[in-house]
GROMACS .gro file of C-alpha atoms in nm:
model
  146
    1UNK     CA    1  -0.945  -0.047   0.171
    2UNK     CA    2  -0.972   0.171   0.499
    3UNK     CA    3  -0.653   0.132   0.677
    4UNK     CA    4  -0.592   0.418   0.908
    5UNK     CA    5  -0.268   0.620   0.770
    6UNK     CA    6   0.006   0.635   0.963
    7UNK     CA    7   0.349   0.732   0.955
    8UNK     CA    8   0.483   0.462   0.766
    9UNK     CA    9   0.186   0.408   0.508
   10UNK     CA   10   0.178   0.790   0.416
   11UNK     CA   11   0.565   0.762   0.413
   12UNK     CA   12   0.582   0.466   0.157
   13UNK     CA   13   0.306   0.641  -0.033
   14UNK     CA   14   0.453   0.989  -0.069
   15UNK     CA   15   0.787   0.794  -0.183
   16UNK     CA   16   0.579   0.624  -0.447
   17UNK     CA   17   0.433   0.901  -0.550
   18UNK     CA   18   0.761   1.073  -0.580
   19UNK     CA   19   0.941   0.759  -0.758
   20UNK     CA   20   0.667   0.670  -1.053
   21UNK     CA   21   0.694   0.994  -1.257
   22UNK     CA   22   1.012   0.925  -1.285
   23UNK     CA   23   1.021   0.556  -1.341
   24UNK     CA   24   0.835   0.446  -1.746
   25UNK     CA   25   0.821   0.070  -1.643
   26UNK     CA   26   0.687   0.114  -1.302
   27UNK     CA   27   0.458   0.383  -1.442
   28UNK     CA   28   0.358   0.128  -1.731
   29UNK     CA   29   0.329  -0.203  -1.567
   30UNK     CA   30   0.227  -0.096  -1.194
   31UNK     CA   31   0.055   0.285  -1.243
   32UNK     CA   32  -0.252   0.136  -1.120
   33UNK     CA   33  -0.082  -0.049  -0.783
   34UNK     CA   34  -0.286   0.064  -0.451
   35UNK     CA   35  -0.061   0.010  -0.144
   36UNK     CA   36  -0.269  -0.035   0.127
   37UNK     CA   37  -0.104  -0.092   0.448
   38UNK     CA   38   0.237  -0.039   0.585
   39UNK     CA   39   0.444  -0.104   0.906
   40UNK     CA   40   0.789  -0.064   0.973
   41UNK     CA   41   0.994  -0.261   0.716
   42UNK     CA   42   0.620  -0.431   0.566
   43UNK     CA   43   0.447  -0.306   0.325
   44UNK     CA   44   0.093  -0.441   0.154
   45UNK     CA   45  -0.028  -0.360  -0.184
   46UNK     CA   46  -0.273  -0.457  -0.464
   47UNK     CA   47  -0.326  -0.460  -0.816
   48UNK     CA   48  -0.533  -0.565  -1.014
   49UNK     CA   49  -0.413  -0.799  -1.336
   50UNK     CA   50  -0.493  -0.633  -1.669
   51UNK     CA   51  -0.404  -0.706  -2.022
   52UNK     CA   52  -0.085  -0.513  -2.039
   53UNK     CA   53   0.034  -0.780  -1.754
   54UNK     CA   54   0.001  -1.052  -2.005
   55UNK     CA   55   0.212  -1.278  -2.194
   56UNK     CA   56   0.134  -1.507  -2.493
   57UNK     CA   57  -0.126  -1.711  -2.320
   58UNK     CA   58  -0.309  -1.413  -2.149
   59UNK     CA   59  -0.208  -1.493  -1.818
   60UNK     CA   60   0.051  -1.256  -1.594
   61UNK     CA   61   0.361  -1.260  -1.781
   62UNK     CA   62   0.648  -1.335  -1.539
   63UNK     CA   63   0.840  -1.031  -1.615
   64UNK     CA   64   0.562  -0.839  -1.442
   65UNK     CA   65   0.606  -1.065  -1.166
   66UNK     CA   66   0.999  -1.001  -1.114
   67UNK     CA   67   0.854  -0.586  -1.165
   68UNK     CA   68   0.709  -0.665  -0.890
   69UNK     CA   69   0.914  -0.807  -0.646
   70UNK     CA   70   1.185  -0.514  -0.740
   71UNK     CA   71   0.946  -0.281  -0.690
   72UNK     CA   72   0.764  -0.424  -0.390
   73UNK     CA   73   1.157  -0.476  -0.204
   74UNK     CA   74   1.230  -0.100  -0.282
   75UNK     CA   75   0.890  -0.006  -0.078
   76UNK     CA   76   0.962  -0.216   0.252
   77UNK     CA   77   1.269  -0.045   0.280
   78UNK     CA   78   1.097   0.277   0.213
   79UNK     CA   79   0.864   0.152   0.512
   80UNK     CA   80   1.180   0.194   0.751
   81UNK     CA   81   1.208   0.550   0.694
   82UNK     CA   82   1.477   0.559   0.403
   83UNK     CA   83   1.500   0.836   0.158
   84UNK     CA   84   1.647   0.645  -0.053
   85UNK     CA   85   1.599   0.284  -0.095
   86UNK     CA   86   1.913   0.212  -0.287
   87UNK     CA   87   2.058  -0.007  -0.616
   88UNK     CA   88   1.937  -0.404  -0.648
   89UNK     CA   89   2.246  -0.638  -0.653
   90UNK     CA   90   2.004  -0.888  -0.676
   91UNK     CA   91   1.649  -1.024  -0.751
   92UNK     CA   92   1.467  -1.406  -0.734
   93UNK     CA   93   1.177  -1.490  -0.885
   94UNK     CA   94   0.990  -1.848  -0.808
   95UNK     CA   95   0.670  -1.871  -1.046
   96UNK     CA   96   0.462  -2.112  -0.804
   97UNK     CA   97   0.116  -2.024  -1.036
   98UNK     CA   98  -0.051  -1.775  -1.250
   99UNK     CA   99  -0.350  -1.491  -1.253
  100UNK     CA  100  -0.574  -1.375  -1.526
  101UNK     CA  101  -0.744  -1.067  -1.609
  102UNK     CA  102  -0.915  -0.917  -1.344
  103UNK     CA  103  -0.772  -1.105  -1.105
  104UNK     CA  104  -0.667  -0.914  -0.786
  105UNK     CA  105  -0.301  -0.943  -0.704
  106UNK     CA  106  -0.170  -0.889  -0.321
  107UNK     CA  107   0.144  -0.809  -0.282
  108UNK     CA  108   0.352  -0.859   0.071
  109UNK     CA  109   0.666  -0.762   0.091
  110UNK     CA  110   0.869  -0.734   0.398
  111UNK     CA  111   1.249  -0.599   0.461
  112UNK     CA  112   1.439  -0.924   0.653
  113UNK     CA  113   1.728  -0.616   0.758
  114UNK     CA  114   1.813  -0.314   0.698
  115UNK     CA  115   2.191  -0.250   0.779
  116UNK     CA  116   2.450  -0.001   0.732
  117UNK     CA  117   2.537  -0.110   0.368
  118UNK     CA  118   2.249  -0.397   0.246
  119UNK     CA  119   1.906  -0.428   0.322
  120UNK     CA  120   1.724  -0.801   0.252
  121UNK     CA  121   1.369  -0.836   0.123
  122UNK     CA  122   1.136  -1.114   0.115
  123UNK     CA  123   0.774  -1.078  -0.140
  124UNK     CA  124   0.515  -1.253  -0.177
  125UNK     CA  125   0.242  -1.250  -0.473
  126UNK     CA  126  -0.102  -1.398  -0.395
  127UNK     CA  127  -0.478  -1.404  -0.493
  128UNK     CA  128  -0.599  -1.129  -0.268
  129UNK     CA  129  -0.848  -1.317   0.012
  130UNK     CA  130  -0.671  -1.621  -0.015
  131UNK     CA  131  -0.300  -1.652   0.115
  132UNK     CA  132  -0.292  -2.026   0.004
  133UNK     CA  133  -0.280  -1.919  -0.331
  134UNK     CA  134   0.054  -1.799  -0.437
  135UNK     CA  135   0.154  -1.649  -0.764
  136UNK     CA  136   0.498  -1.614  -0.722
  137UNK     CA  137   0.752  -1.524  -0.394
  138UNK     CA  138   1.124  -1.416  -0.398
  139UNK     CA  139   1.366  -1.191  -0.225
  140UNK     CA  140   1.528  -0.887  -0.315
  141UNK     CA  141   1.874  -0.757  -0.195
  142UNK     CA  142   1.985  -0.402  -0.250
  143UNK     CA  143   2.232  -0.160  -0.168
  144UNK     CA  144   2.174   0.119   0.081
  145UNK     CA  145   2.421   0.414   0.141
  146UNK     CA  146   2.374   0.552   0.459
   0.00000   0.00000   0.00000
Protein backbone atom coordinates (compact mmCIF):
# COMPACT_ATOMS: atom_id res chain seq x y z
CA UNK A 1 0.00 0.00 0.00
CA UNK A 2 2.50 2.78 -1.28
CA UNK A 3 1.13 6.00 -0.20
CA UNK A 4 3.78 8.61 -0.02
CA UNK A 5 4.19 9.67 3.88
CA UNK A 6 3.50 12.83 4.76
CA UNK A 7 3.04 14.90 7.63
CA UNK A 8 -0.17 13.79 8.66
CA UNK A 9 0.17 9.91 7.84
CA UNK A 10 3.58 9.67 9.79
CA UNK A 11 1.82 11.86 12.47
CA UNK A 12 -1.27 9.50 12.96
CA UNK A 13 1.17 6.61 12.76
CA UNK A 14 3.73 7.66 15.36
CA UNK A 15 0.51 8.42 17.67
CA UNK A 16 -0.56 4.86 17.07
CA UNK A 17 2.41 3.57 17.70
CA UNK A 18 2.67 5.48 20.87
CA UNK A 19 -1.12 4.66 22.00
CA UNK A 20 -1.23 0.58 21.43
CA UNK A 21 1.38 -0.44 24.06
CA UNK A 22 -0.52 1.09 26.23
CA UNK A 23 -4.00 0.17 25.21
CA UNK A 24 -4.78 -4.30 25.84
CA UNK A 25 -8.03 -4.09 23.69
CA UNK A 26 -6.69 -2.07 20.91
CA UNK A 27 -3.51 -4.15 21.12
CA UNK A 28 -5.81 -7.41 21.13
CA UNK A 29 -8.52 -6.73 18.69
CA UNK A 30 -6.69 -4.18 16.18
CA UNK A 31 -2.60 -5.04 16.70
CA UNK A 32 -2.61 -6.05 13.22
CA UNK A 33 -4.55 -2.62 11.74
CA UNK A 34 -2.32 -0.99 8.78
CA UNK A 35 -3.30 2.70 8.38
CA UNK A 36 -2.58 3.59 5.13
CA UNK A 37 -3.35 7.05 4.21
CA UNK A 38 -4.02 10.20 6.04
CA UNK A 39 -5.02 13.89 5.40
CA UNK A 40 -5.91 16.49 7.62
CA UNK A 41 -8.82 15.36 9.84
CA UNK A 42 -9.10 11.73 7.39
CA UNK A 43 -7.59 8.97 8.05
CA UNK A 44 -7.65 5.35 6.00
CA UNK A 45 -6.87 2.05 7.43
CA UNK A 46 -7.13 -1.75 6.95
CA UNK A 47 -7.39 -4.88 8.63
CA UNK A 48 -7.79 -7.82 7.91
CA UNK A 49 -10.79 -10.03 9.75
CA UNK A 50 -9.37 -12.93 11.76
CA UNK A 51 -10.82 -15.34 14.19
CA UNK A 52 -10.32 -13.34 17.31
CA UNK A 53 -12.87 -10.75 15.47
CA UNK A 54 -15.53 -13.33 15.66
CA UNK A 55 -18.65 -13.93 17.41
CA UNK A 56 -20.80 -17.10 17.73
CA UNK A 57 -21.44 -17.51 14.07
CA UNK A 58 -17.80 -16.79 12.91
CA UNK A 59 -18.51 -13.66 11.38
CA UNK A 60 -17.08 -10.03 12.83
CA UNK A 61 -18.55 -9.73 16.12
CA UNK A 62 -20.06 -6.22 16.46
CA UNK A 63 -18.12 -5.30 19.45
CA UNK A 64 -15.08 -5.26 17.18
CA UNK A 65 -16.97 -3.10 15.01
CA UNK A 66 -17.85 -0.31 17.76
CA UNK A 67 -13.56 -0.98 18.61
CA UNK A 68 -13.38 0.26 15.66
CA UNK A 69 -15.17 3.21 15.16
CA UNK A 70 -13.67 4.45 18.76
CA UNK A 71 -10.55 3.78 17.65
CA UNK A 72 -10.77 4.93 14.05
CA UNK A 73 -12.55 8.63 15.56
CA UNK A 74 -9.50 8.96 17.98
CA UNK A 75 -7.06 8.75 14.72
CA UNK A 76 -8.85 11.51 12.50
CA UNK A 77 -8.46 13.76 15.18
CA UNK A 78 -4.93 12.68 15.58
CA UNK A 79 -4.80 13.54 11.68
CA UNK A 80 -5.35 17.36 12.70
CA UNK A 81 -2.28 17.55 14.59
CA UNK A 82 -3.60 16.80 18.26
CA UNK A 83 -1.46 15.36 20.91
CA UNK A 84 -4.04 14.27 22.47
CA UNK A 85 -7.20 13.14 20.99
CA UNK A 86 -9.31 13.34 24.08
CA UNK A 87 -12.28 11.23 26.21
CA UNK A 88 -15.47 9.72 24.01
CA UNK A 89 -18.81 11.15 25.35
CA UNK A 90 -20.18 9.20 22.80
CA UNK A 91 -20.14 6.35 20.18
CA UNK A 92 -22.90 4.89 17.32
CA UNK A 93 -22.72 1.88 15.82
CA UNK A 94 -25.18 0.91 12.66
CA UNK A 95 -24.43 -2.91 11.68
CA UNK A 96 -25.53 -2.51 7.86
CA UNK A 97 -23.66 -6.26 7.08
CA UNK A 98 -21.00 -8.60 8.10
CA UNK A 99 -17.25 -9.97 7.06
CA UNK A 100 -15.66 -13.30 7.51
CA UNK A 101 -12.29 -14.52 7.97
CA UNK A 102 -9.93 -13.18 5.76
CA UNK A 103 -11.90 -10.70 4.66
CA UNK A 104 -10.17 -7.26 4.27
CA UNK A 105 -11.77 -4.51 6.30
CA UNK A 106 -11.30 -0.61 5.19
CA UNK A 107 -11.75 1.64 7.51
CA UNK A 108 -12.58 5.61 6.74
CA UNK A 109 -12.90 7.73 9.24
CA UNK A 110 -13.04 11.42 8.99
CA UNK A 111 -13.22 14.32 11.86
CA UNK A 112 -16.68 16.51 10.84
CA UNK A 113 -14.86 19.46 13.47
CA UNK A 114 -12.52 19.90 15.58
CA UNK A 115 -13.30 22.84 18.05
CA UNK A 116 -12.09 24.32 21.14
CA UNK A 117 -13.88 21.76 23.47
CA UNK A 118 -15.53 18.71 21.03
CA UNK A 119 -14.37 17.27 18.01
CA UNK A 120 -17.16 15.13 15.70
CA UNK A 121 -16.26 11.98 13.78
CA UNK A 122 -17.91 10.17 11.10
CA UNK A 123 -16.48 6.07 10.15
CA UNK A 124 -17.12 4.02 7.84
CA UNK A 125 -16.39 0.07 7.65
CA UNK A 126 -16.31 -1.52 4.17
CA UNK A 127 -15.03 -4.50 2.03
CA UNK A 128 -11.77 -3.02 0.90
CA UNK A 129 -12.17 -2.49 -3.23
CA UNK A 130 -15.67 -2.10 -2.98
CA UNK A 131 -17.24 1.06 -1.22
CA UNK A 132 -20.82 -0.31 -1.94
CA UNK A 133 -20.30 -2.77 0.52
CA UNK A 134 -20.63 -1.51 3.98
CA UNK A 135 -20.05 -3.33 7.19
CA UNK A 136 -21.02 -0.95 9.54
CA UNK A 137 -20.78 3.29 9.77
CA UNK A 138 -21.25 5.57 12.87
CA UNK A 139 -19.92 8.68 14.44
CA UNK A 140 -17.88 9.33 17.29
CA UNK A 141 -17.89 12.49 19.56
CA UNK A 142 -15.15 13.19 22.03
CA UNK A 143 -13.80 15.62 24.24
CA UNK A 144 -10.72 17.67 23.43
CA UNK A 145 -8.91 20.00 25.98
CA UNK A 146 -7.08 22.46 24.30
Amino acid sequence: MGAEVNAELEHVRNYWANMKPNSPIYSFLLGDISIISATKGQIIAHLKVLPVHFNSKKTLHGVVSACIMDWAGGMAIASTGLENTGLSTDIHTTFVSTAKEGDLLEIESKASKVGASLAFTTIEIRHAGDREKVVSHGTHTKYIKR
